[in-house]
mmCIF file of C-alpha atoms in Angstrom:
data_model
loop_
_atom_site.group_PDB
_atom_site.id
_atom_site.type_symbol
_atom_site.label_atom_id
_atom_site.label_comp_id
_atom_site.label_asym_id
_atom_site.label_seq_id
_atom_site.Cartn_x
_atom_site.Cartn_y
_atom_site.Cartn_z
ATOM 1 C CA UNK Y 1465 10.584 6.916 -22.136
ATOM 2 C CA UNK Y 1466 8.832 3.452 -23.311
ATOM 3 C CA UNK Y 1467 11.964 1.495 -21.708
ATOM 4 C CA UNK Y 1468 11.663 3.704 -18.439
ATOM 5 C CA UNK Y 1469 7.751 2.700 -18.279
ATOM 6 C CA UNK Y 1470 8.551 -0.775 -18.708
ATOM 7 C CA UNK Y 1471 11.316 -0.934 -15.759
ATOM 8 C CA UNK Y 1472 8.608 1.175 -13.750
ATOM 9 C CA UNK Y 1473 5.800 -1.411 -14.345
ATOM 10 C CA UNK Y 1474 8.247 -3.893 -12.320
ATOM 11 C CA UNK Y 1475 7.864 -2.056 -9.160
ATOM 12 C CA UNK Y 1476 5.469 -3.030 -6.406
ATOM 13 C CA UNK Y 1477 1.919 -1.966 -6.012
ATOM 14 C CA UNK Y 1478 0.355 -1.373 -3.238
ATOM 15 C CA UNK Y 1479 2.911 0.594 -1.999
ATOM 16 C CA UNK Y 1480 2.959 3.993 -0.467
ATOM 17 C CA UNK Y 1481 5.185 5.087 -3.217
ATOM 18 C CA UNK Y 1482 4.452 5.258 -6.941
ATOM 19 C CA UNK Y 1483 6.207 3.164 -9.473
ATOM 20 C CA UNK Y 1484 8.829 4.956 -11.302
ATOM 21 C CA UNK Y 1485 11.360 3.951 -14.054
ATOM 22 C CA UNK Y 1486 14.547 5.584 -15.228
ATOM 23 C CA UNK Y 1487 16.818 5.342 -18.088
ATOM 24 C CA UNK Y 1488 20.099 7.553 -18.342
ATOM 25 C CA UNK Y 1489 21.682 8.043 -22.143
ATOM 26 C CA UNK Y 1490 25.022 9.234 -22.880
ATOM 27 C CA UNK Y 1491 25.259 11.737 -25.693
ATOM 28 C CA UNK Y 1492 25.864 9.132 -28.266
ATOM 29 C CA UNK Y 1493 22.751 7.214 -27.550
ATOM 30 C CA UNK Y 1494 24.435 4.624 -25.430
ATOM 31 C CA UNK Y 1495 21.961 3.364 -22.532
ATOM 32 C CA UNK Y 1496 24.619 4.117 -19.609
ATOM 33 C CA UNK Y 1497 21.970 3.181 -16.720
ATOM 34 C CA UNK Y 1498 18.669 1.974 -15.652
ATOM 35 C CA UNK Y 1499 16.761 1.798 -12.463
ATOM 36 C CA UNK Y 1500 13.407 1.702 -10.897
ATOM 37 C CA UNK Y 1501 11.802 1.922 -7.561
ATOM 38 C CA UNK Y 1502 11.358 -1.078 -5.412
ATOM 39 C CA UNK Y 1503 9.324 0.192 -2.911
ATOM 40 C CA UNK Y 1504 9.000 2.499 0.230
ATOM 41 C CA UNK Y 1505 12.494 2.668 1.915
ATOM 42 C CA UNK Y 1506 14.437 1.639 -0.990
ATOM 43 C CA UNK Y 1507 16.479 4.046 -3.614
ATOM 44 C CA UNK Y 1508 14.159 5.998 -6.039
ATOM 45 C CA UNK Y 1509 14.659 5.198 -9.547
ATOM 46 C CA UNK Y 1510 16.637 8.252 -10.612
ATOM 47 C CA UNK Y 1511 19.523 7.181 -7.977
ATOM 48 C CA UNK Y 1512 19.448 3.791 -9.178
ATOM 49 C CA UNK Y 1513 19.895 4.679 -12.642
ATOM 50 C CA UNK Y 1514 22.411 7.218 -11.711
ATOM 51 C CA UNK Y 1515 24.345 4.727 -9.732
ATOM 52 C CA UNK Y 1516 24.440 2.322 -12.409
ATOM 53 C CA UNK Y 1517 25.948 5.062 -14.765
ATOM 54 C CA UNK Y 1518 28.363 6.384 -12.782
ATOM 55 C CA UNK Y 1519 30.613 8.922 -14.549
ATOM 56 C CA UNK Y 1520 29.078 8.094 -17.620
ATOM 57 C CA UNK Y 1521 25.970 10.127 -16.279
ATOM 58 C CA UNK Y 1522 27.968 13.472 -17.146
ATOM 59 C CA UNK Y 1523 26.351 15.034 -20.002
ATOM 60 C CA UNK Y 1524 23.857 12.621 -20.180
ATOM 61 C CA UNK Y 1525 20.068 12.454 -20.398
ATOM 62 C CA UNK Y 1526 17.709 11.331 -17.828
ATOM 63 C CA UNK Y 1527 14.156 9.883 -19.231
ATOM 64 C CA UNK Y 1528 12.142 9.526 -15.936
ATOM 65 C CA UNK Y 1529 8.433 8.281 -15.876
ATOM 66 C CA UNK Y 1530 7.486 10.785 -13.120
ATOM 67 C CA UNK Y 1531 8.811 14.329 -12.678
ATOM 68 C CA UNK Y 1532 11.768 13.849 -10.372
ATOM 69 C CA UNK Y 1533 11.055 14.729 -6.647
ATOM 70 C CA UNK Y 1534 12.105 17.877 -4.827
ATOM 71 C CA UNK Y 1535 11.919 17.054 -1.194
ATOM 72 C CA UNK Y 1536 13.547 14.758 1.452
ATOM 73 C CA UNK Y 1537 12.063 11.686 2.720
ATOM 74 C CA UNK Y 1538 13.837 8.474 3.590
ATOM 75 C CA UNK Y 1539 16.087 9.532 0.518
ATOM 76 C CA UNK Y 1540 17.318 13.071 -0.542
ATOM 77 C CA UNK Y 1541 15.571 14.841 -3.628
ATOM 78 C CA UNK Y 1542 15.980 13.287 -6.932
ATOM 79 C CA UNK Y 1543 16.279 16.353 -8.492
ATOM 80 C CA UNK Y 1544 19.307 17.341 -6.587
ATOM 81 C CA UNK Y 1545 20.860 14.037 -7.519
ATOM 82 C CA UNK Y 1546 20.494 14.636 -11.112
ATOM 83 C CA UNK Y 1547 22.122 17.767 -10.730
ATOM 84 C CA UNK Y 1548 25.098 16.521 -8.945
ATOM 85 C CA UNK Y 1549 25.612 13.889 -10.963
ATOM 86 C CA UNK Y 1550 26.294 16.370 -13.808
ATOM 87 C CA UNK Y 1551 23.223 15.154 -16.239
ATOM 88 C CA UNK Y 1552 22.519 18.030 -18.720
ATOM 89 C CA UNK Y 1553 19.006 17.118 -19.635
ATOM 90 C CA UNK Y 1554 15.972 15.320 -18.009
ATOM 91 C CA UNK Y 1555 12.940 14.137 -19.771
ATOM 92 C CA UNK Y 1556 9.954 13.063 -17.507
ATOM 93 C CA UNK Y 1557 6.368 11.857 -18.651
ATOM 94 C CA UNK Y 1558 3.906 12.535 -15.569
ATOM 95 C CA UNK Y 1559 4.160 15.556 -13.343
ATOM 96 C CA UNK Y 1560 4.304 14.638 -9.552
ATOM 97 C CA UNK Y 1561 0.554 15.246 -8.306
ATOM 98 C CA UNK Y 1562 1.835 14.966 -4.856
ATOM 99 C CA UNK Y 1563 2.164 18.529 -3.404
ATOM 100 C CA UNK Y 1564 5.057 17.175 -1.177
ATOM 101 C CA UNK Y 1565 7.197 16.075 -3.876
ATOM 102 C CA UNK Y 1566 6.244 18.400 -6.666
ATOM 103 C CA UNK Y 1567 8.588 21.126 -7.958
ATOM 104 C CA UNK Y 1568 11.538 19.004 -9.222
ATOM 105 C CA UNK Y 1569 11.674 20.613 -12.923
ATOM 106 C CA UNK Y 1570 11.761 24.199 -11.253
ATOM 107 C CA UNK Y 1571 14.507 23.114 -9.625
ATOM 108 C CA UNK Y 1572 16.355 21.396 -12.228
ATOM 109 C CA UNK Y 1573 15.398 24.346 -14.320
ATOM 110 C CA UNK Y 1574 17.000 26.751 -11.808
ATOM 111 C CA UNK Y 1575 20.419 24.344 -11.737
ATOM 112 C CA UNK Y 1576 20.716 25.065 -15.472
ATOM 113 C CA UNK Y 1577 19.374 21.653 -17.030
ATOM 114 C CA UNK Y 1578 17.276 21.698 -20.215
ATOM 115 C CA UNK Y 1579 13.900 19.969 -18.872
ATOM 116 C CA UNK Y 1580 11.131 18.571 -21.065
ATOM 117 C CA UNK Y 1581 7.573 17.083 -19.384
ATOM 118 C CA UNK Y 1582 4.743 15.391 -20.601
ATOM 119 C CA UNK Y 1583 6.505 12.710 -22.810
ATOM 120 C CA UNK Y 1584 4.000 9.553 -22.682
ATOM 121 C CA UNK Y 1585 2.217 11.003 -19.892
ATOM 122 C CA UNK Y 1586 -1.052 9.250 -20.409
ATOM 123 C CA UNK Y 1587 0.827 5.998 -20.301
ATOM 124 C CA UNK Y 1588 2.632 6.938 -17.130
ATOM 125 C CA UNK Y 1589 -0.421 8.437 -15.413
ATOM 126 C CA UNK Y 1590 -2.432 5.124 -16.345
ATOM 127 C CA UNK Y 1591 0.776 2.974 -14.448
ATOM 128 C CA UNK Y 1592 0.036 5.235 -11.123
ATOM 129 C CA UNK Y 1593 -3.693 5.879 -11.547
ATOM 130 C CA UNK Y 1594 -4.554 3.932 -8.174
ATOM 131 C CA UNK Y 1595 -1.672 5.580 -6.367
ATOM 132 C CA UNK Y 1596 -2.480 9.057 -7.823
ATOM 133 C CA UNK Y 1597 -5.901 8.862 -6.430
ATOM 134 C CA UNK Y 1598 -4.889 8.030 -2.971
ATOM 135 C CA UNK Y 1599 -2.898 11.063 -3.000
ATOM 136 C CA UNK Y 1600 -5.734 13.395 -4.270
ATOM 137 C CA UNK Y 1601 -7.833 11.544 -1.600
ATOM 138 C CA UNK Y 1602 -5.449 11.455 1.473
ATOM 139 C CA UNK Y 1603 -6.687 8.027 2.622
ATOM 140 C CA UNK Y 1604 -6.572 4.562 1.160
ATOM 141 C CA UNK Y 1605 -8.460 3.551 -1.923
ATOM 142 C CA UNK Y 1606 -11.447 1.111 -0.956
ATOM 143 C CA UNK Y 1607 -12.643 -1.610 -2.941
ATOM 144 C CA UNK Y 1608 -15.870 -3.261 -1.798
ATOM 145 C CA UNK Y 1609 -16.252 -6.932 -3.056
ATOM 146 C CA UNK Y 1610 -19.520 -8.727 -2.555
ATOM 147 C CA UNK Y 1611 -21.248 -11.706 -3.815
ATOM 148 C CA UNK Y 1612 -25.048 -11.721 -4.253
ATOM 149 C CA UNK Y 1613 -27.887 -13.609 -5.964
ATOM 150 C CA UNK Y 1614 -30.102 -12.389 -8.807
ATOM 151 C CA UNK Y 1615 -32.368 -11.227 -6.392
ATOM 152 C CA UNK Y 1616 -29.842 -9.278 -3.941
ATOM 153 C CA UNK Y 1617 -29.514 -11.726 -1.396
ATOM 154 C CA UNK Y 1618 -26.153 -12.206 0.326
ATOM 155 C CA UNK Y 1619 -27.211 -15.024 2.729
ATOM 156 C CA UNK Y 1620 -30.349 -17.257 2.761
ATOM 157 C CA UNK Y 1621 -33.008 -16.850 5.392
ATOM 158 C CA UNK Y 1622 -31.233 -19.447 7.860
ATOM 159 C CA UNK Y 1623 -28.163 -17.513 7.579
ATOM 160 C CA UNK Y 1624 -26.375 -19.757 5.292
ATOM 161 C CA UNK Y 1625 -24.238 -18.150 2.432
ATOM 162 C CA UNK Y 1626 -21.689 -20.612 1.348
ATOM 163 C CA UNK Y 1627 -21.150 -20.747 -1.439
ATOM 164 C CA UNK Y 1628 -23.250 -18.348 -3.532
ATOM 165 C CA UNK Y 1629 -20.652 -18.581 -6.352
ATOM 166 C CA UNK Y 1630 -18.620 -21.417 -7.814
ATOM 167 C CA UNK Y 1631 -14.244 -22.076 -7.405
ATOM 168 C CA UNK Y 1632 -13.672 -20.178 -10.538
ATOM 169 C CA UNK Y 1633 -15.158 -17.001 -9.139
ATOM 170 C CA UNK Y 1634 -13.568 -17.687 -5.789
ATOM 171 C CA UNK Y 1635 -10.280 -18.059 -7.538
ATOM 172 C CA UNK Y 1636 -10.600 -14.617 -9.334
ATOM 173 C CA UNK Y 1637 -11.400 -13.114 -5.859
ATOM 174 C CA UNK Y 1638 -8.347 -14.321 -4.444
ATOM 175 C CA UNK Y 1639 -6.372 -12.915 -7.487
ATOM 176 C CA UNK Y 1640 -7.969 -9.454 -7.051
ATOM 177 C CA UNK Y 1641 -7.160 -9.720 -3.158
ATOM 178 C CA UNK Y 1642 -3.811 -9.971 -3.943
ATOM 179 C CA UNK Y 1643 -3.280 -7.022 -5.811
ATOM 180 C CA UNK Y 1644 -4.333 -4.935 -2.326
ATOM 181 C CA UNK Y 1645 -2.349 -4.280 0.601
ATOM 182 C CA UNK Y 1646 -5.003 -4.960 3.223
ATOM 183 C CA UNK Y 1647 -8.140 -6.981 3.672
ATOM 184 C CA UNK Y 1648 -10.508 -5.360 5.888
ATOM 185 C CA UNK Y 1649 -13.764 -7.039 7.410
ATOM 186 C CA UNK Y 1650 -15.790 -6.476 10.754
ATOM 187 C CA UNK Y 1651 -15.899 -8.443 13.901
ATOM 188 C CA UNK Y 1652 -19.523 -9.278 12.851
ATOM 189 C CA UNK Y 1653 -18.064 -10.877 9.952
ATOM 190 C CA UNK Y 1654 -15.031 -12.977 12.112
ATOM 191 C CA UNK Y 1655 -17.924 -14.120 15.081
ATOM 192 C CA UNK Y 1656 -20.393 -15.331 12.186
ATOM 193 C CA UNK Y 1657 -17.840 -16.809 9.446
ATOM 194 C CA UNK Y 1658 -14.462 -17.094 11.025
ATOM 195 C CA UNK Y 1659 -12.757 -16.470 7.677
ATOM 196 C CA UNK Y 1660 -8.898 -16.637 7.419
ATOM 197 C CA UNK Y 1661 -8.642 -13.502 4.960
ATOM 198 C CA UNK Y 1662 -5.499 -14.890 3.125
ATOM 199 C CA UNK Y 1663 -4.475 -14.988 -0.297
ATOM 200 C CA UNK Y 1664 -4.498 -18.888 -1.773
ATOM 201 C CA UNK Y 1665 -3.387 -19.737 -4.999
ATOM 202 C CA UNK Y 1666 -5.279 -21.965 -7.350
ATOM 203 C CA UNK Y 1667 -3.818 -25.155 -5.652
ATOM 204 C CA UNK Y 1668 -4.842 -23.990 -2.368
ATOM 205 C CA UNK Y 1669 -1.857 -23.124 -1.208
ATOM 206 C CA UNK Y 1670 -0.850 -19.844 0.378
ATOM 207 C CA UNK Y 1671 0.419 -16.935 -1.841
ATOM 208 C CA UNK Y 1672 3.869 -15.822 -0.839
ATOM 209 C CA UNK Y 1673 2.751 -12.431 -0.262
ATOM 210 C CA UNK Y 1674 0.035 -11.951 2.096
ATOM 211 C CA UNK Y 1675 -2.134 -8.618 2.606
ATOM 212 C CA UNK Y 1676 -2.376 -7.358 6.093
ATOM 213 C CA UNK Y 1677 -5.367 -8.731 7.554
ATOM 214 C CA UNK Y 1678 -7.525 -5.788 9.320
ATOM 215 C CA UNK Y 1679 -10.705 -6.607 11.720
ATOM 216 C CA UNK Y 1680 -12.645 -3.519 12.596
ATOM 217 C CA UNK Y 1681 -15.204 -3.217 15.641
ATOM 218 C CA UNK Y 1682 -15.441 -3.135 19.198
ATOM 219 C CA UNK Y 1683 -16.271 -6.566 19.957
ATOM 220 C CA UNK Y 1684 -13.601 -9.254 20.888
ATOM 221 C CA UNK Y 1685 -12.256 -11.515 18.457
ATOM 222 C CA UNK Y 1686 -12.178 -15.030 20.013
ATOM 223 C CA UNK Y 1687 -8.964 -17.212 20.799
ATOM 224 C CA UNK Y 1688 -8.326 -19.196 18.050
ATOM 225 C CA UNK Y 1689 -9.932 -17.073 15.071
ATOM 226 C CA UNK Y 1690 -8.632 -18.376 11.770
ATOM 227 C CA UNK Y 1691 -7.801 -14.883 10.730
ATOM 228 C CA UNK Y 1692 -4.583 -15.320 13.199
ATOM 229 C CA UNK Y 1693 -3.551 -18.597 11.793
ATOM 230 C CA UNK Y 1694 -1.779 -17.745 8.979
ATOM 231 C CA UNK Y 1695 2.000 -15.992 8.532
ATOM 232 C CA UNK Y 1696 1.567 -12.137 7.929
ATOM 233 C CA UNK Y 1697 0.307 -9.143 10.071
ATOM 234 C CA UNK Y 1698 -3.140 -8.720 11.798
ATOM 235 C CA UNK Y 1699 -4.287 -5.522 12.795
ATOM 236 C CA UNK Y 1700 -7.301 -4.934 15.184
ATOM 237 C CA UNK Y 1701 -9.020 -1.607 14.458
ATOM 238 C CA UNK Y 1702 -11.055 -1.039 17.795
ATOM 239 C CA UNK Y 1703 -13.491 1.350 16.187
ATOM 240 C CA UNK Y 1704 -16.833 1.597 14.154
ATOM 241 C CA UNK Y 1705 -16.109 4.645 12.342
ATOM 242 C CA UNK Y 1706 -15.011 3.809 8.883
ATOM 243 C CA UNK Y 1707 -12.934 7.112 8.215
ATOM 244 C CA UNK Y 1708 -11.037 6.482 11.924
ATOM 245 C CA UNK Y 1709 -10.217 2.874 10.358
ATOM 246 C CA UNK Y 1710 -8.794 4.275 7.055
ATOM 247 C CA UNK Y 1711 -6.763 6.873 8.804
ATOM 248 C CA UNK Y 1712 -5.034 4.093 11.036
ATOM 249 C CA UNK Y 1713 -4.516 1.821 8.073
ATOM 250 C CA UNK Y 1714 -3.122 4.985 6.284
ATOM 251 C CA UNK Y 1715 -0.664 6.015 8.888
ATOM 252 C CA UNK Y 1716 0.475 2.104 8.584
ATOM 253 C CA UNK Y 1717 1.398 2.491 4.868
ATOM 254 C CA UNK Y 1718 -1.694 0.748 3.799
ATOM 255 C CA UNK Y 1719 -2.692 2.445 0.215
ATOM 256 C CA UNK Y 1720 -5.323 -0.182 -1.347
ATOM 257 C CA UNK Y 1721 -8.165 -1.716 0.847
ATOM 258 C CA UNK Y 1722 -10.195 -4.813 -0.144
ATOM 259 C CA UNK Y 1723 -13.463 -4.857 1.845
ATOM 260 C CA UNK Y 1724 -14.935 -7.803 2.597
ATOM 261 C CA UNK Y 1725 -17.279 -7.092 5.456
ATOM 262 C CA UNK Y 1726 -20.861 -7.782 5.421
ATOM 263 C CA UNK Y 1727 -23.630 -5.808 4.831
ATOM 264 C CA UNK Y 1728 -23.675 -3.721 7.639
ATOM 265 C CA UNK Y 1729 -19.892 -2.628 7.396
ATOM 266 C CA UNK Y 1730 -20.270 -2.151 3.673
ATOM 267 C CA UNK Y 1731 -23.153 0.451 3.988
ATOM 268 C CA UNK Y 1732 -21.331 2.215 6.897
ATOM 269 C CA UNK Y 1733 -18.407 2.897 4.189
ATOM 270 C CA UNK Y 1734 -20.909 3.860 1.621
ATOM 271 C CA UNK Y 1735 -22.863 6.054 3.953
ATOM 272 C CA UNK Y 1736 -19.542 7.804 4.645
ATOM 273 C CA UNK Y 1737 -18.652 7.948 0.879
ATOM 274 C CA UNK Y 1738 -15.852 5.914 1.205
ATOM 275 C CA UNK Y 1739 -15.869 3.334 -1.472
ATOM 276 C CA UNK Y 1740 -14.085 4.051 -4.571
ATOM 277 C CA UNK Y 1741 -14.614 0.510 -6.436
ATOM 278 C CA UNK Y 1742 -17.009 -2.075 -6.502
ATOM 279 C CA UNK Y 1743 -16.606 -5.782 -7.532
ATOM 280 C CA UNK Y 1744 -19.720 -7.488 -7.679
ATOM 281 C CA UNK Y 1745 -20.263 -11.526 -8.304
ATOM 282 C CA UNK Y 1746 -23.874 -11.868 -9.164
ATOM 283 C CA UNK Y 1747 -24.885 -15.533 -9.602
ATOM 284 C CA UNK Y 1748 -27.900 -16.905 -11.489
ATOM 285 C CA UNK Y 1749 -29.531 -17.847 -8.066
ATOM 286 C CA UNK Y 1750 -32.567 -16.961 -6.269
ATOM 287 C CA UNK Y 1751 -33.376 -16.919 -2.672
ATOM 288 C CA UNK Y 1752 -36.541 -14.746 -2.320
ATOM 289 C CA UNK Y 1753 -35.905 -14.285 1.330
ATOM 290 C CA UNK Y 1754 -32.712 -13.512 3.492
ATOM 291 C CA UNK Y 1755 -30.093 -10.911 4.381
ATOM 292 C CA UNK Y 1756 -29.725 -8.038 1.522
ATOM 293 C CA UNK Y 1757 -26.384 -7.446 0.082
ATOM 294 C CA UNK Y 1758 -26.129 -4.001 1.714
ATOM 295 C CA UNK Y 1759 -27.640 -2.409 4.532
ATOM 296 C CA UNK Y 1760 -30.075 0.566 4.763
ATOM 297 C CA UNK Y 1761 -28.437 3.540 3.226
ATOM 298 C CA UNK Y 1762 -30.689 6.278 3.783
ATOM 299 C CA UNK Y 1763 -32.066 6.517 0.585
ATOM 300 C CA UNK Y 1764 -35.873 6.798 0.346
ATOM 301 C CA UNK Y 1765 -36.254 7.677 -3.389
ATOM 302 C CA UNK Y 1766 -34.865 6.396 -6.642
ATOM 303 C CA UNK Y 1767 -34.086 10.154 -7.651
ATOM 304 C CA UNK Y 1768 -31.211 9.881 -4.677
ATOM 305 C CA UNK Y 1769 -29.971 6.224 -5.508
ATOM 306 C CA UNK Y 1770 -26.250 5.982 -5.444
ATOM 307 C CA UNK Y 1771 -25.214 5.396 -9.068
ATOM 308 C CA UNK Y 1772 -21.946 3.982 -10.268
ATOM 309 C CA UNK Y 1773 -20.058 4.239 -13.426
ATOM 310 C CA UNK Y 1774 -19.766 0.428 -15.278
ATOM 311 C CA UNK Y 1775 -16.015 -0.240 -15.839
ATOM 312 C CA UNK Y 1776 -16.226 -3.718 -16.705
ATOM 313 C CA UNK Y 1777 -18.469 -6.840 -16.951
ATOM 314 C CA UNK Y 1778 -17.486 -10.395 -17.800
ATOM 315 C CA UNK Y 1779 -18.598 -13.976 -17.104
ATOM 316 C CA UNK Y 1780 -16.466 -15.677 -14.700
ATOM 317 C CA UNK Y 1781 -17.260 -19.198 -13.858
ATOM 318 C CA UNK Y 1782 -20.699 -19.538 -13.261
ATOM 319 C CA UNK Y 1783 -20.936 -15.682 -12.201
ATOM 320 C CA UNK Y 1784 -21.054 -12.394 -13.727
ATOM 321 C CA UNK Y 1785 -18.466 -10.174 -12.285
ATOM 322 C CA UNK Y 1786 -19.384 -6.810 -12.393
ATOM 323 C CA UNK Y 1787 -16.562 -3.878 -11.522
ATOM 324 C CA UNK Y 1788 -17.925 -0.421 -11.188
ATOM 325 C CA UNK Y 1789 -16.264 2.627 -10.127
ATOM 326 C CA UNK Y 1790 -17.796 5.330 -7.487
ATOM 327 C CA UNK Y 1791 -17.813 9.025 -8.954
ATOM 328 C CA UNK Y 1792 -17.324 12.016 -6.422
ATOM 329 C CA UNK Y 1793 -19.738 11.035 -3.952
ATOM 330 C CA UNK Y 1794 -22.633 13.343 -2.438
ATOM 331 C CA UNK Y 1795 -21.652 12.404 0.961
ATOM 332 C CA UNK Y 1796 -18.581 14.659 2.123
ATOM 333 C CA UNK Y 1797 -16.190 12.262 3.783
ATOM 334 C CA UNK Y 1798 -15.072 13.322 7.296
ATOM 335 C CA UNK Y 1799 -11.943 12.392 9.118
ATOM 336 C CA UNK Y 1800 -13.885 11.341 12.008
ATOM 337 C CA UNK Y 1801 -16.906 9.698 9.756
ATOM 338 C CA UNK Y 1802 -20.421 10.480 10.964
ATOM 339 C CA UNK Y 1803 -21.445 7.053 9.518
ATOM 340 C CA UNK Y 1804 -20.693 3.990 11.665
ATOM 341 C CA UNK Y 1805 -20.929 0.389 12.118
ATOM 342 C CA UNK Y 1806 -23.912 -0.504 13.944
ATOM 343 C CA UNK Y 1807 -22.790 -1.410 17.571
ATOM 344 C CA UNK Y 1808 -24.673 -4.960 17.889
ATOM 345 C CA UNK Y 1809 -24.495 -6.523 21.142
ATOM 346 C CA UNK Y 1810 -27.257 -9.326 20.452
ATOM 347 C CA UNK Y 1811 -25.541 -12.744 21.531
ATOM 348 C CA UNK Y 1812 -26.264 -14.402 17.865
ATOM 349 C CA UNK Y 1813 -23.958 -13.277 15.256
ATOM 350 C CA UNK Y 1814 -25.521 -11.919 12.187
ATOM 351 C CA UNK Y 1815 -25.651 -13.952 9.101
ATOM 352 C CA UNK Y 1816 -22.484 -14.362 7.286
ATOM 353 C CA UNK Y 1817 -21.609 -12.414 4.080
ATOM 354 C CA UNK Y 1818 -21.844 -14.284 0.900
ATOM 355 C CA UNK Y 1819 -18.631 -15.669 -0.135
ATOM 356 C CA UNK Y 1820 -17.000 -15.653 -3.577
#
């Protein structure tokens, strides 16, 4: 099973599907097939391992990091493939939390196979933690990134915001941005800051894999905006509703969103209960005035403060990076999203968000 977990870790994330590894072992203990899932639309780990094993799969034991699926999507049910291959025993780690795919263990039992579950389940669950959270929520996970001064300012009184943090912190942001499959900002940020929203390597070159770039809002993005310059996909989400924006991204296969919008967009997602993780880069700088890191959340008393759970804190360059996780929100997220981004029609864009 540890070998199967190693294989699973080679699979892609973000992806609509979980990372899964499979090892097929003959009765004499010989490994006759290995495989892992390489992303949506490709063979599942079990199919790849069975293909490698061939006829040697008959009477063998299959070790799988996730309960074999019982449903037909782009590929057939893995439970059926194991039965048809003549496997005698299946050992899996994590039960499938996806109700659409669960039930494979029962299907294998019914076919007469010996089935054991729960082996190294915690390790398998940790590997697919973010995927399992998206399944439970039925929407993409949202990570809000902000850069702020010690006194909570994202921009000075004159609107300047580049750069509150140093190059080391900015490189760290690019490293984390690369682990998501979409970067989301509002049209206000595009108009004020003209960002590229790409992932760049430490030498300044573009990373081979670029997340989808999403711009949300009702205002037009001007021709020649730098968000359209680089390779990769750019999506316009003509809505001010965070829930609607996430729903559209979900149906494009997006499972992990990196939210880099300004204070207005961040406040809309927070009010709607649609922020799951926060990465805050806090620089030892004071401004005393200027744009707050987040707009009004409708909180009038300390007792109602939105408190996050501290996951990690580290010194990154000349800033402190705080990673916090949002507990289940007291706000009930809705598909329509009652919290929306303010529709500003001012001719002068709002100050740009701080960059990290």
